[in-house]
Amino acid sequence: MARHTTFRYRLEPTVEQRSVLSRHAGAARFAYNHCLAGVKTGMDKRSRDPAVKVPWSGFDQINAFNTFKRSERAGRMIAVDTAGTAEVVEIGLTWRTAVCQQVFEEAAVDLGHGLAAWATAQSGTGNKVGFPRFKKKSGKRSFRLRNKYASGTRPPIRVGADTTPRSVRLPGIGVVGVSEDTRPLRRMLAKNRAKIVSATLVEKVGRWSVSLTVEACDRHVGFKHPARGQNDAGGWVGVDRGLSALIVAATADGSEVARVVGRPARLAAGTRKQRQLARDVNRRVKGSHRRRKAVACLAQHHRRVRNTRVHALHQVSHDLVKTHDRIVLENLNIDGMRRNRHLARAISDAGWGEFARQVQYKQQWYGGQVLIADRWFASSKTCSGCGSRVAALSLAQRVFTCTDCKHSLDRDLNAAVNLAAWGERQLQAREPEARAPVINVRGREGSGRHSGVGETSPEEAEIDTDPASAA
């Protein structure tokens, strides 16, 4: 087993199964909120008494909740006979046996991960993460189940259970039908090339889906990229992302190998319908049944737009990774670029971050290499012929013309060529014994002019400022 992947299927539960799924999601939300309340209470007490210990890790959260759910604080069931004598029948959560116990544990583990991420962010070594917040009953409902079983027994989570190929069996829920074909996963499981680790069930806009996290064997050698020699510094392909062209890929010698004109633009194509659905929501009375129905229609539209965009990006990234083993991407500050109100919608619709994520993990599966160029590397302002850099380059200028050697080239193609050359220089600068496959390696910080602290200007992002072309 060498890699983790996920198979997601849309569920087709019955009316009874929907009730059971909702019960499990509510139990997960209850456990998460209770553990978070205990953490906040412990932090308040520790501010007054440093000797107070606060449950922080996932293991501590599980122990704390297991103690609570069996205690008298969780509730009591009292029975009164005809003579008026009261007797305590059960102590603790009376409904805890109605759901799978793994739901409580996984919710506690999720809170432990959130607290650890917040602590890392506070120390200044990780990404900016806020403190965990309570989950709302009206928010997204989800829970996770582990595929835990003893050796020699049947796993509780099975795909294609019994005589129904398009189904999945879940502990505490039973056999639930799915709408997609499960044959690829069933074949991997039958050949012992994969093992289901967990199942995450999510409900969005009235639709339940299951994501099966699978620990799978590494890809066959015949489907991987051939290994390169330690002294081979060539073969790099620079990928420039933009709005007029989603990607432009080229080699260091100036050969264009791929160009995807336009972008998915699913959000822009459905803007008119989105505005109509948003107006319908605003015209309804808050809290009414018709408003909830209008909100569901708007959410369904956004889900359809997202699914179409991600599908298009998967096609582009798969074709790029399958044909090239060495790829150089730009380190774009997408959040900073979205502050431009003229291009924020077009940048979000292009899905640059999702495309980079797909390229990185897919290239790792194929045994290739991915380099992330320095954020301040001026790929568009640098001449791919002589290496000189122009002082200014407007976003409306789509053809790069060097002032020194008079070299003229398409702006996106010139940036892609410079990225490919940057990858070759980075590999040549490394020691021979350190030339191994690299994933997500960042370049040196500080090269080039900075437009601001932690920001990338639209000019450095190499995007078009024309709203008509960006839409």
Tab-separated table of C-alpha atoms in Angstrom, residues 18-417:
chain	number	residue	atom	x	y	z
A	18	ARG	CA	-32.509	8.919	5.590
A	19	SER	CA	-33.795	9.073	9.132
A	20	VAL	CA	-30.915	6.877	10.333
A	21	LEU	CA	-28.359	8.980	8.450
A	22	SER	CA	-29.755	12.162	9.974
A	23	ARG	CA	-29.592	10.563	13.416
A	24	HIS	CA	-25.907	9.711	12.950
A	25	ALA	CA	-25.112	13.220	11.688
A	26	GLY	CA	-26.887	14.741	14.675
A	27	ALA	CA	-24.943	12.498	17.053
A	28	ALA	CA	-21.658	13.595	15.479
A	29	ARG	CA	-22.638	17.256	15.829
A	30	PHE	CA	-23.660	16.721	19.467
A	31	ALA	CA	-20.356	15.032	20.348
A	32	TYR	CA	-18.320	17.730	18.595
A	33	ASN	CA	-20.148	20.596	20.289
A	34	HIS	CA	-19.991	18.932	23.709
A	35	CYS	CA	-16.234	18.377	23.444
A	36	LEU	CA	-15.703	21.943	22.234
A	37	ALA	CA	-17.743	23.275	25.155
A	38	GLY	CA	-15.559	21.265	27.531
A	39	VAL	CA	-12.413	22.729	25.968
A	40	LYS	CA	-13.679	26.301	26.299
A	41	THR	CA	-14.735	25.718	29.893
A	42	GLY	CA	-11.350	24.214	30.690
A	43	MET	CA	-9.537	27.143	29.082
A	44	ASP	CA	-11.565	29.602	31.161
A	45	LYS	CA	-10.723	27.718	34.348
A	46	ARG	CA	-7.056	27.483	33.414
A	47	SER	CA	-6.894	31.245	32.961
A	48	ARG	CA	-7.681	31.492	36.695
A	49	ASP	CA	-5.863	28.341	37.808
A	50	PRO	CA	-2.845	27.236	35.709
A	51	ALA	CA	-2.989	23.769	37.269
A	52	VAL	CA	-6.248	22.909	35.447
A	53	LYS	CA	-5.736	20.449	32.570
A	54	VAL	CA	-7.670	20.958	29.351
A	55	PRO	CA	-8.469	17.953	27.100
A	56	TRP	CA	-6.734	18.836	23.859
A	57	SER	CA	-5.790	15.848	21.722
A	58	GLY	CA	-8.263	13.569	20.000
A	59	PHE	CA	-7.480	10.791	22.455
A	60	ASP	CA	-8.271	13.078	25.392
A	61	GLN	CA	-11.520	14.159	23.749
A	62	ILE	CA	-12.620	10.534	23.264
A	63	ASN	CA	-11.914	9.654	26.884
A	64	ALA	CA	-13.734	12.748	28.135
A	65	PHE	CA	-16.820	12.109	26.027
A	66	ASN	CA	-16.953	8.381	26.860
A	67	THR	CA	-16.932	9.298	30.539
A	68	PHE	CA	-19.671	11.870	30.003
A	69	LYS	CA	-22.062	9.726	27.962
A	70	ARG	CA	-22.258	7.119	30.756
A	71	SER	CA	-22.462	9.594	33.629
A	72	GLU	CA	-25.461	11.068	35.390
A	73	ARG	CA	-24.693	14.476	33.888
A	74	ALA	CA	-25.762	13.165	30.479
A	75	GLY	CA	-29.241	12.315	31.736
A	76	ARG	CA	-31.296	9.778	33.632
A	77	MET	CA	-34.252	7.590	32.727
A	78	ILE	CA	-36.653	7.290	35.643
A	79	ALA	CA	-39.532	4.820	35.798
A	80	VAL	CA	-42.506	5.348	38.127
A	81	ASP	CA	-44.754	2.434	39.059
A	82	THR	CA	-48.450	2.566	39.954
A	83	ALA	CA	-47.631	3.075	43.622
A	84	GLY	CA	-45.720	6.247	42.805
A	85	THR	CA	-42.282	4.826	43.507
A	86	ALA	CA	-39.587	6.309	41.255
A	87	GLU	CA	-36.606	4.260	40.172
A	88	VAL	CA	-33.622	5.169	38.020
A	89	VAL	CA	-33.596	2.734	35.103
A	90	GLU	CA	-30.677	4.050	33.045
A	91	ILE	CA	-27.966	6.651	33.482
A	92	GLY	CA	-26.288	8.498	30.611
A	93	LEU	CA	-27.321	9.206	27.045
A	94	THR	CA	-30.321	6.980	26.497
A	95	TRP	CA	-30.028	7.208	22.722
A	96	ARG	CA	-26.324	6.396	22.474
A	97	THR	CA	-27.037	2.790	21.425
A	98	ALA	CA	-29.165	3.972	18.478
A	99	VAL	CA	-26.091	5.095	16.519
A	100	CYS	CA	-22.703	3.607	15.761
A	101	GLN	CA	-20.234	4.452	18.522
A	102	GLN	CA	-17.559	5.355	15.986
A	103	VAL	CA	-19.492	8.522	15.194
A	104	PHE	CA	-18.702	9.951	18.627
A	105	GLU	CA	-15.046	9.027	18.432
A	106	GLU	CA	-14.486	10.448	14.959
A	107	ALA	CA	-16.173	13.726	15.918
A	108	ALA	CA	-13.835	14.002	18.915
A	109	VAL	CA	-10.839	13.267	16.684
A	110	ASP	CA	-11.916	16.006	14.257
A	111	LEU	CA	-12.019	18.504	17.100
A	112	GLY	CA	-8.531	17.406	18.190
A	113	HIS	CA	-7.213	18.052	14.684
A	114	GLY	CA	-8.838	21.495	14.639
A	115	LEU	CA	-7.308	22.427	17.984
A	116	ALA	CA	-3.887	21.207	16.856
A	117	ALA	CA	-4.116	23.286	13.650
A	118	TRP	CA	-5.111	26.360	15.660
A	119	ALA	CA	-2.222	25.859	18.081
A	120	THR	CA	0.198	25.510	15.171
A	121	ALA	CA	-1.120	28.708	13.602
A	122	GLN	CA	-0.740	30.554	16.906
A	123	SER	CA	2.904	29.529	17.086
A	124	GLY	CA	3.478	31.096	13.658
A	125	THR	CA	4.639	27.903	11.940
A	126	GLY	CA	1.450	26.973	10.076
A	127	ASN	CA	-1.319	28.472	7.993
A	128	LYS	CA	-3.730	30.964	9.486
A	129	VAL	CA	-6.496	28.950	11.154
A	130	GLY	CA	-9.206	30.192	13.482
A	131	PHE	CA	-10.350	28.582	16.702
A	132	PRO	CA	-12.935	25.806	16.193
A	133	ARG	CA	-16.554	26.923	16.323
A	134	PHE	CA	-19.756	25.150	17.261
A	135	LYS	CA	-21.589	23.319	14.504
A	136	LYS	CA	-25.047	24.555	13.604
A	137	LYS	CA	-28.003	22.260	13.234
A	138	SER	CA	-28.898	23.977	9.965
A	139	GLY	CA	-25.390	23.619	8.509
A	140	LYS	CA	-23.781	20.852	6.503
A	141	ARG	CA	-24.415	17.462	8.057
A	142	SER	CA	-21.663	14.870	7.979
A	143	PHE	CA	-20.113	12.038	9.951
A	144	ARG	CA	-17.376	9.448	9.480
A	145	LEU	CA	-17.181	5.687	10.079
A	146	ARG	CA	-14.015	3.620	10.340
A	147	ASN	CA	-13.598	0.282	8.632
A	148	LYS	CA	-12.237	-1.412	11.743
A	149	TYR	CA	-12.373	-5.208	11.909
A	150	ALA	CA	-10.364	-8.163	13.162
A	151	SER	CA	-8.199	-10.250	10.879
A	152	GLY	CA	-10.112	-13.096	9.251
A	153	THR	CA	-13.532	-11.440	9.535
A	154	ARG	CA	-15.590	-9.534	6.982
A	155	PRO	CA	-15.090	-5.777	6.974
A	156	PRO	CA	-18.092	-3.741	8.151
A	157	ILE	CA	-17.804	-1.366	5.170
A	158	ARG	CA	-18.256	-3.298	1.936
A	159	VAL	CA	-18.925	-2.214	-1.638
A	160	GLY	CA	-21.294	-4.208	-3.821
A	161	ALA	CA	-22.726	-6.090	-0.847
A	162	ASP	CA	-24.914	-9.151	-1.358
A	163	THR	CA	-26.443	-9.257	-4.849
A	164	THR	CA	-26.545	-5.500	-5.453
A	165	PRO	CA	-23.381	-4.252	-7.215
A	166	ARG	CA	-24.351	-0.599	-6.918
A	167	SER	CA	-24.532	-0.488	-3.150
A	168	VAL	CA	-22.409	0.039	-0.062
A	169	ARG	CA	-22.852	-1.570	3.337
A	170	LEU	CA	-22.253	0.705	6.331
A	171	PRO	CA	-22.138	-0.316	10.006
A	172	GLY	CA	-25.253	0.676	11.896
A	173	ILE	CA	-27.038	1.722	8.684
A	174	GLY	CA	-27.103	-1.318	6.424
A	175	VAL	CA	-27.006	-1.665	2.646
A	176	VAL	CA	-27.539	1.670	0.883
A	177	GLY	CA	-27.864	1.964	-2.869
A	178	VAL	CA	-25.580	4.205	-4.929
A	179	SER	CA	-26.172	5.779	-8.324
A	180	GLU	CA	-22.666	5.337	-9.811
A	181	ASP	CA	-20.899	2.214	-10.998
A	182	THR	CA	-18.697	0.664	-8.288
A	183	ARG	CA	-16.913	-1.788	-10.590
A	184	PRO	CA	-13.439	-0.103	-10.516
A	185	LEU	CA	-13.315	-0.158	-6.729
A	186	ARG	CA	-14.740	-3.664	-6.471
A	187	ARG	CA	-12.060	-4.966	-8.810
A	188	MET	CA	-9.313	-3.376	-6.738
A	189	LEU	CA	-10.756	-4.862	-3.555
A	190	ALA	CA	-11.150	-8.314	-5.114
A	191	LYS	CA	-7.486	-8.337	-6.199
A	192	ASN	CA	-6.313	-7.126	-2.753
A	193	ARG	CA	-4.917	-3.984	-4.347
A	194	ALA	CA	-6.944	-1.694	-2.094
A	195	LYS	CA	-8.362	-1.529	1.409
A	196	ILE	CA	-11.166	0.756	2.596
A	197	VAL	CA	-10.005	2.841	5.548
A	198	SER	CA	-13.069	4.924	6.339
A	199	ALA	CA	-16.342	6.241	4.955
A	200	THR	CA	-17.396	9.880	5.226
A	201	LEU	CA	-21.066	10.631	4.632
A	202	VAL	CA	-22.125	14.171	3.759
A	203	GLU	CA	-25.549	15.670	3.111
A	204	LYS	CA	-25.724	18.701	0.832
A	205	VAL	CA	-28.919	20.187	-0.563
A	206	GLY	CA	-30.901	17.102	0.352
A	207	ARG	CA	-28.473	14.689	-1.305
A	208	TRP	CA	-26.387	12.195	0.629
A	209	SER	CA	-23.009	11.095	-0.702
A	210	VAL	CA	-20.353	8.753	0.652
A	211	SER	CA	-16.606	9.249	0.228
A	212	LEU	CA	-14.644	6.045	0.712
A	213	THR	CA	-11.030	6.682	1.691
A	214	VAL	CA	-9.008	3.842	0.191
A	215	GLU	CA	-5.443	2.793	0.863
A	216	ALA	CA	-4.405	1.496	-2.547
A	217	CYS	CA	-1.303	-0.076	-3.991
A	218	ASP	CA	1.049	2.038	-6.004
A	219	ARG	CA	0.399	2.302	-9.718
A	220	HIS	CA	1.836	-0.353	-11.974
A	221	VAL	CA	5.315	0.404	-13.293
A	222	GLY	CA	3.993	0.253	-16.838
A	223	PHE	CA	1.659	3.185	-16.151
A	224	LYS	CA	4.336	5.354	-14.531
A	225	HIS	CA	6.743	7.765	-16.140
A	226	PRO	CA	10.145	6.204	-16.898
A	227	ALA	CA	12.840	7.084	-14.411
A	228	ARG	CA	15.354	9.722	-15.456
A	229	GLY	CA	19.058	9.717	-14.815
A	230	GLN	CA	20.575	11.788	-12.050
A	231	ASN	CA	22.390	14.022	-14.540
A	232	ASP	CA	19.311	14.561	-16.721
A	233	ALA	CA	18.139	18.124	-16.055
A	234	GLY	CA	15.884	18.442	-19.120
A	235	GLY	CA	12.309	17.553	-19.858
A	236	TRP	CA	10.770	20.344	-17.793
A	237	VAL	CA	7.455	21.816	-18.910
A	238	GLY	CA	6.377	25.224	-17.638
A	239	VAL	CA	2.654	25.746	-17.088
A	240	ASP	CA	1.294	29.277	-17.093
A	241	ARG	CA	-2.244	29.766	-15.756
A	242	GLY	CA	-4.437	32.589	-16.956
A	243	LEU	CA	-7.955	33.692	-17.826
A	244	SER	CA	-7.909	34.085	-21.586
A	245	ALA	CA	-6.189	30.693	-21.734
A	246	LEU	CA	-6.631	28.362	-18.780
A	247	ILE	CA	-3.146	26.882	-19.208
A	248	VAL	CA	-0.256	27.275	-21.635
A	249	ALA	CA	2.488	24.644	-21.362
A	250	ALA	CA	5.852	24.901	-23.089
A	251	THR	CA	9.382	23.531	-22.861
A	252	ALA	CA	12.571	25.514	-22.284
A	253	ASP	CA	13.414	25.543	-26.013
A	254	GLY	CA	10.218	27.466	-26.808
A	255	SER	CA	8.044	24.588	-28.036
A	256	GLU	CA	4.409	24.855	-27.048
A	257	VAL	CA	3.116	21.455	-25.914
A	258	ALA	CA	-0.350	22.303	-24.621
A	259	ARG	CA	-2.797	25.179	-24.683
A	260	VAL	CA	-6.335	25.202	-23.301
A	261	VAL	CA	-8.095	28.231	-24.722
A	262	GLY	CA	-10.613	29.769	-22.364
A	263	ARG	CA	-11.546	28.184	-19.064
A	264	PRO	CA	-14.498	26.243	-17.654
A	265	ALA	CA	-16.329	29.525	-16.881
A	266	ARG	CA	-19.306	27.638	-15.508
A	267	LEU	CA	-20.081	30.353	-13.003
A	268	ALA	CA	-20.024	33.060	-15.663
A	269	ALA	CA	-22.251	30.972	-17.935
A	270	GLY	CA	-24.821	30.550	-15.168
A	271	THR	CA	-24.680	34.082	-13.777
A	272	ARG	CA	-28.079	35.025	-15.177
A	273	LYS	CA	-29.754	32.036	-13.587
A	274	GLN	CA	-27.887	32.572	-10.345
A	275	ARG	CA	-29.134	36.146	-10.104
A	276	GLN	CA	-32.692	35.022	-10.751
A	277	LEU	CA	-32.467	32.359	-8.046
A	278	ALA	CA	-30.874	34.838	-5.617
A	279	ARG	CA	-33.732	37.306	-6.219
A	280	ASP	CA	-36.214	34.544	-5.503
A	281	VAL	CA	-34.536	33.958	-2.141
A	282	ASN	CA	-34.613	37.649	-1.205
A	283	ARG	CA	-38.307	37.946	-2.085
A	284	ARG	CA	-39.358	35.142	0.243
A	285	VAL	CA	-40.260	35.673	3.870
A	286	LYS	CA	-37.518	34.563	6.244
A	287	GLY	CA	-38.306	31.278	7.933
A	288	SER	CA	-41.031	30.342	5.452
A	289	HIS	CA	-41.254	27.064	3.566
A	290	ARG	CA	-40.993	28.810	0.181
A	291	ARG	CA	-37.776	30.539	1.244
A	292	ARG	CA	-36.224	27.211	2.251
A	293	LYS	CA	-37.231	25.825	-1.126
A	294	ALA	CA	-35.675	28.810	-2.934
A	295	VAL	CA	-32.458	28.449	-0.935
A	296	ALA	CA	-32.311	24.775	-1.905
A	297	CYS	CA	-32.688	25.656	-5.594
A	298	LEU	CA	-29.855	28.200	-5.364
A	299	ALA	CA	-27.636	25.683	-3.589
A	300	GLN	CA	-28.344	23.091	-6.265
A	301	HIS	CA	-27.262	25.566	-8.928
A	302	HIS	CA	-23.969	26.278	-7.144
A	303	ARG	CA	-23.341	22.560	-6.700
A	304	ARG	CA	-23.890	21.922	-10.394
A	305	VAL	CA	-21.494	24.748	-11.308
A	306	ARG	CA	-18.814	23.428	-8.972
A	307	ASN	CA	-19.110	19.844	-10.188
A	308	THR	CA	-18.826	20.927	-13.817
A	309	ARG	CA	-15.769	23.068	-13.084
A	310	VAL	CA	-13.970	20.343	-11.135
A	311	HIS	CA	-14.714	17.789	-13.854
A	312	ALA	CA	-13.195	20.044	-16.525
A	313	LEU	CA	-10.105	20.657	-14.388
A	314	HIS	CA	-9.690	16.922	-13.846
A	315	GLN	CA	-9.624	16.358	-17.606
A	316	VAL	CA	-7.000	19.049	-18.188
A	317	SER	CA	-4.771	18.004	-15.288
A	318	HIS	CA	-4.969	14.322	-16.207
A	319	ASP	CA	-3.915	14.958	-19.818
A	320	LEU	CA	-1.049	17.182	-18.666
A	321	VAL	CA	0.289	14.776	-16.033
A	322	LYS	CA	-0.062	11.717	-18.222
A	323	THR	CA	2.070	13.180	-21.025
A	324	HIS	CA	4.755	15.090	-19.048
A	325	ASP	CA	6.835	13.867	-16.120
A	326	ARG	CA	8.383	17.204	-15.094
A	327	ILE	CA	6.131	20.206	-14.511
A	328	VAL	CA	6.790	23.691	-13.140
A	329	LEU	CA	3.898	25.699	-11.661
A	330	GLU	CA	3.703	29.237	-10.349
A	331	ASN	CA	3.185	30.030	-6.688
A	332	LEU	CA	0.227	32.367	-7.049
A	333	ASN	CA	-1.321	34.289	-4.173
A	334	ILE	CA	-4.875	33.609	-5.272
A	335	ASP	CA	-6.484	35.098	-2.177
A	336	GLY	CA	-4.643	38.351	-2.759
A	337	MET	CA	-5.601	38.471	-6.427
A	338	ARG	CA	-9.265	37.957	-5.599
A	339	ARG	CA	-9.263	41.318	-3.844
A	340	ASN	CA	-9.517	42.884	-7.298
A	341	ARG	CA	-13.286	43.281	-7.568
A	342	HIS	CA	-13.149	43.378	-11.370
A	343	LEU	CA	-11.514	39.956	-11.641
A	344	ALA	CA	-12.504	38.200	-8.421
A	345	ARG	CA	-15.333	36.224	-10.019
A	346	ALA	CA	-13.284	35.219	-13.065
A	347	ILE	CA	-10.326	34.122	-10.925
A	348	SER	CA	-12.540	32.055	-8.657
A	349	ASP	CA	-14.267	30.523	-11.660
A	350	ALA	CA	-10.945	29.492	-13.219
A	351	GLY	CA	-10.061	27.242	-10.268
A	352	TRP	CA	-6.293	27.817	-10.310
A	353	GLY	CA	-5.774	26.444	-6.810
A	354	GLU	CA	-7.767	23.296	-7.486
A	355	PHE	CA	-5.866	22.740	-10.722
A	356	ALA	CA	-2.500	22.984	-8.935
A	357	ARG	CA	-3.677	20.570	-6.226
A	358	GLN	CA	-4.761	18.011	-8.821
A	359	VAL	CA	-1.510	18.269	-10.751
A	360	GLN	CA	0.612	17.730	-7.644
A	361	TYR	CA	-1.035	14.599	-6.310
A	362	LYS	CA	-1.555	13.053	-9.755
A	363	GLN	CA	2.066	13.632	-10.710
A	364	GLN	CA	3.086	11.918	-7.490
A	365	TRP	CA	1.009	8.879	-8.486
A	366	TYR	CA	2.703	8.761	-11.880
A	367	GLY	CA	6.175	9.062	-10.356
A	368	GLY	CA	6.874	12.468	-11.868
A	369	GLN	CA	8.204	15.711	-10.435
A	370	VAL	CA	6.532	19.044	-9.711
A	371	LEU	CA	8.375	22.258	-8.870
A	372	ILE	CA	6.714	25.399	-7.541
A	373	ALA	CA	8.424	28.505	-8.862
A	374	ASP	CA	9.206	31.459	-6.661
A	375	ARG	CA	6.187	33.718	-6.224
A	376	TRP	CA	8.203	36.773	-7.228
A	377	PHE	CA	9.778	35.214	-10.312
A	378	ALA	CA	8.832	37.577	-13.173
A	379	SER	CA	7.981	34.957	-15.771
A	380	SER	CA	6.072	37.346	-18.059
A	381	LYS	CA	8.440	40.298	-17.801
A	382	THR	CA	11.547	38.227	-18.575
A	383	CYS	CA	12.592	37.622	-22.157
A	384	SER	CA	12.825	33.912	-22.926
A	385	GLY	CA	15.416	34.642	-25.623
A	386	CYS	CA	18.071	36.803	-23.970
A	387	GLY	CA	16.969	36.766	-20.330
A	388	SER	CA	16.592	40.519	-19.973
A	389	ARG	CA	13.685	41.958	-18.041
A	390	VAL	CA	11.416	44.766	-19.133
A	391	ALA	CA	10.578	47.517	-16.680
A	392	ALA	CA	6.821	47.542	-17.266
A	393	LEU	CA	4.358	45.255	-18.985
A	394	SER	CA	0.698	46.214	-19.057
A	395	LEU	CA	-1.911	43.522	-18.658
A	396	ALA	CA	-3.545	44.525	-21.922
A	397	GLN	CA	-0.331	43.720	-23.820
A	398	ARG	CA	-0.766	40.075	-24.814
A	399	VAL	CA	2.419	39.900	-26.922
A	400	PHE	CA	5.805	40.211	-25.238
A	401	THR	CA	8.436	42.218	-27.153
A	402	CYS	CA	11.942	42.451	-25.776
A	403	THR	CA	13.495	45.909	-25.901
A	404	ASP	CA	17.040	44.501	-26.172
A	405	CYS	CA	16.910	41.635	-28.660
A	406	LYS	CA	13.523	42.516	-30.207
A	407	HIS	CA	12.302	38.984	-29.494
A	408	SER	CA	8.512	38.823	-29.866
A	409	LEU	CA	6.358	36.037	-28.442
A	410	ASP	CA	2.924	35.417	-27.028
A	411	ARG	CA	2.787	36.618	-23.439
A	412	ASP	CA	1.514	33.330	-21.964
A	413	LEU	CA	3.893	31.243	-24.045
A	414	ASN	CA	6.836	33.403	-23.001
A	415	ALA	CA	5.927	32.903	-19.329
A	416	ALA	CA	5.645	29.134	-19.773
A	417	VAL	CA	9.066	28.958	-21.451
